[in-house]
Amino acid sequence: MAEQVAGMLGVVGVLSLICQWLGWRMRLPAILPLLLCGLLLGPGLGVIHPEQLLGNLLFPLISLGVAIILFEGALTLNFKEIREHGRMVIHLVSVGVLLTWVIITLACHYLMGFVWELAILFGALVVVTGPTVIVPMLRSVKPSAKLGSILRWEGIVIDPIGALLAVLVYEYVIATNDPAAHVLQALGLTLLLGLGLGASSGWMLGLILKRSWLPHYLRNTAVLTLMLGIFVLSNTMAEESGLLTVTVMGIWLANVKDLDISDIIEFKETLTVLMISALFILLAARLDSAAVMALGWGSVGVLLVVLFIARPVSIWVCGLGTSLSRNEKWFLSWMAPRGIVSAAVSSLFAIKLQEKGFAGAELIVPLVFVVIIGTVVLQSLTASSWARCLGVKMDAPQGILIFGASAFSREFARILQNLGFKVLLSDTNWDNIRLARMDNLPVYFGNPASEHAESTLDLTGIGQALVISPYRKLNPLVNFYYQDVFGENKVLGLNNLESGGVRMQMSGSYRQQLSLFGEGVSYAKIASQMSRGGRVKSTVLTENFTLTDLQSRYPAGFVPLAWCKEGKLYIATSATELGDSGYELVYLALQEDAARTSGAASENGEAGAELT
């Protein structure tokens, strides 16, 4: 029996990996292949029976998994970021959530015949979209930068807010089973404990992390362990208060000033992907085909209300007073796929309500899955055509992502930004990021190929990636990652082959792709030229001042970096052949007579940040 359980769990793990890969390869939300896999193995073929497979462990695993998912989502809810991303996002995660909740609740009650308590809970469960479903769709649809930013930030922010709403509604629902005199007492105790213990735990954990009372290698493990411990403690003190507690705890940590939790978020995201993938197959496998059929046409009616009434009403009301056009509002009205949080939280609450003998609770999960499947499938298949029809699809993006924020990259990015092109600098060196921020350049601190970057990095308007860093271990990773995002010919890197030894050589496939600024241009050479007084400049070449005239101005020479013509940006490579005039050239001008020893030491130190 033990071998059978281990074998089935291994199969689920392998299948979850395949589903994640399929989602990545097909540029679809991973939830879709995970759903189909679970439905095939469960109700379809009857291969997996989660209750028989895990027995009494199923409920604790789902409970702990949901706690991790909600905590990880709450860690991204920084109030400063909400304020910075426009009135529309703020409206959507406040007024929009309430409108959607009310409309879906009414539809569920009148079309499905749910009692008010279950209808209110169902409405709270399906207000959440989430970055795991929105981000892959945005990469495929490629709407305008403004629309992409609104949808991405709505998904990030609404995740913990919607989950918090569902937890609070659930506490109210189970409290109504008590005598009237105890309803307020039970709900009040849950709120008091969840808010109080969550805030105090978040404060204490933030203090521990800020004062470095833990060694670095224990940070991620300690946060996970303490979070799960607080979750269990809260549930022990007041039944089912743990989810609220860990959500508040995560929100508190996300808003602690001067506390860097990027590594913790990345660790939690990795763990969440692992748990979500396996749990989601098991959750889908639990679906009873008879229960889905028992929903009848009422479930189709609820889905239609979600698609064609709740979302459009929310968008048009929230869009009042904004600069959004009519076509932009119609596009946003069709982009609200439901995701993994809805499925996981609904499954957990349904099990708990069934254990408490709540009539009709067994219908919540099938109805949630109908909404998830309907919104993800329909909107994934039609969103791109809808965006093209409305004229809100982005033209070929001209923006540049630059990995490496050295002095050269900052000067290059500043010139491109002044020319009107979107630029985003990324680096794992905080000093470089700090200096870029002082130059008012958009930045991302961290590895741009990480899980955290995938869900939070705003690539709207970005169409190319340039690898201009000394980080030899990260360069190929970033290069290959963004080849899948932008295309092979849209990712360029420097030729850093001057170091000796077989160990220092990169793979042949990566070396063949390196042609940025020409074959002989490496990071070390650029750093050396910058230290001698070289500067990044731009010049308009005309019939009165041609490329030949520019060459005569700089006897020491210059390195062509890019040129723009008729509003389009072109990056210089080894295959570039420049014309004499008719464009604006961006170049690195060399000044041999301006060499500075101190500058050379500074830049060479930066160039040698990572040579192994």
CSV table of N, CA, C and O in Angstrom, one decimal, residues 24 60 113 124 142 144 158 164 206 293 309 404 477 488 494 516 528 531 536 542 548 574 584 600:
chain,number,residue,atom,x,y,z
A,24,TRP,N,3.8,26.7,-20.3
A,24,TRP,CA,4.9,27.6,-20.7
A,24,TRP,C,5.1,27.5,-22.2
A,24,TRP,O,5.3,28.6,-22.8
A,60,PRO,N,-5.5,18.0,5.7
A,60,PRO,CA,-4.4,18.8,6.2
A,60,PRO,C,-3.5,19.3,5.1
A,60,PRO,O,-3.0,20.4,5.2
A,113,GLY,N,-30.3,28.5,-7.0
A,113,GLY,CA,-31.1,28.1,-5.9
A,113,GLY,C,-30.3,27.9,-4.6
A,113,GLY,O,-30.8,27.4,-3.6
A,124,ALA,N,-17.7,35.5,-3.2
A,124,ALA,CA,-16.4,35.9,-2.7
A,124,ALA,C,-15.3,35.0,-3.3
A,124,ALA,O,-14.2,35.5,-3.5
A,142,LYS,N,-0.7,40.5,-26.0
A,142,LYS,CA,0.1,41.7,-26.2
A,142,LYS,C,-0.8,42.9,-26.4
A,142,LYS,O,-0.7,43.6,-27.5
A,144,SER,N,-2.0,47.0,-25.4
A,144,SER,CA,-1.2,48.2,-25.2
A,144,SER,C,-0.6,48.2,-23.8
A,144,SER,O,-1.1,47.5,-22.9
A,158,ILE,N,-5.3,41.8,-6.4
A,158,ILE,CA,-6.6,41.3,-6.1
A,158,ILE,C,-6.5,39.9,-5.5
A,158,ILE,O,-7.4,39.4,-4.8
A,164,LEU,N,-8.7,37.2,1.2
A,164,LEU,CA,-9.1,37.7,2.5
A,164,LEU,C,-10.6,37.8,2.6
A,164,LEU,O,-11.2,37.5,3.6
A,206,GLY,N,9.2,40.5,11.0
A,206,GLY,CA,9.9,41.6,10.3
A,206,GLY,C,11.1,42.1,11.1
A,206,GLY,O,12.2,42.4,10.6
A,293,MET,N,-22.9,17.4,-13.5
A,293,MET,CA,-24.1,17.3,-14.2
A,293,MET,C,-25.3,17.7,-13.5
A,293,MET,O,-26.3,18.3,-14.0
A,309,ILE,N,-21.9,40.1,-17.6
A,309,ILE,CA,-22.6,41.1,-16.7
A,309,ILE,C,-21.6,41.6,-15.6
A,309,ILE,O,-21.4,42.8,-15.5
A,404,GLY,N,22.0,44.3,-16.6
A,404,GLY,CA,23.3,44.9,-16.3
A,404,GLY,C,23.1,46.4,-16.2
A,404,GLY,O,22.8,47.0,-17.2
A,477,LEU,N,21.5,32.2,-18.8
A,477,LEU,CA,20.2,31.9,-18.3
A,477,LEU,C,19.2,33.0,-18.7
A,477,LEU,O,18.1,32.7,-19.2
A,488,GLU,N,14.2,34.5,-30.7
A,488,GLU,CA,15.7,34.3,-30.7
A,488,GLU,C,16.4,35.6,-31.2
A,488,GLU,O,17.4,36.0,-30.7
A,494,LEU,N,26.7,40.5,-25.2
A,494,LEU,CA,28.1,40.9,-25.5
A,494,LEU,C,28.9,39.6,-25.7
A,494,LEU,O,28.6,38.6,-25.1
A,516,LEU,N,26.1,41.5,-30.1
A,516,LEU,CA,25.7,42.8,-29.7
A,516,LEU,C,26.9,43.8,-29.8
A,516,LEU,O,28.0,43.5,-29.3
A,528,SER,N,36.6,49.3,-20.0
A,528,SER,CA,37.9,50.0,-20.1
A,528,SER,C,37.7,51.3,-20.9
A,528,SER,O,38.3,52.3,-20.5
A,531,SER,N,36.2,54.0,-18.8
A,531,SER,CA,37.2,54.5,-17.8
A,531,SER,C,38.2,55.5,-18.4
A,531,SER,O,38.7,56.3,-17.7
A,536,VAL,N,28.6,57.8,-23.9
A,536,VAL,CA,27.5,57.5,-24.9
A,536,VAL,C,26.8,58.7,-25.3
A,536,VAL,O,26.4,59.6,-24.5
A,542,THR,N,22.8,63.7,-41.3
A,542,THR,CA,22.0,64.3,-42.4
A,542,THR,C,23.0,64.4,-43.6
A,542,THR,O,24.2,64.1,-43.5
A,548,THR,N,30.7,60.0,-42.3
A,548,THR,CA,32.1,60.3,-42.5
A,548,THR,C,32.6,61.5,-41.6
A,548,THR,O,33.6,61.5,-41.0
A,574,SER,N,27.1,42.7,-35.2
A,574,SER,CA,28.2,42.5,-36.1
A,574,SER,C,27.8,42.6,-37.6
A,574,SER,O,28.6,42.8,-38.4
A,584,GLU,N,19.3,58.8,-36.7
A,584,GLU,CA,20.0,59.3,-35.5
A,584,GLU,C,20.8,58.1,-34.9
A,584,GLU,O,20.2,57.1,-34.6
A,600,ALA,N,39.5,54.5,-14.1
A,600,ALA,CA,39.8,53.1,-14.5
A,600,ALA,C,39.6,52.1,-13.4
A,600,ALA,O,39.1,51.0,-13.6
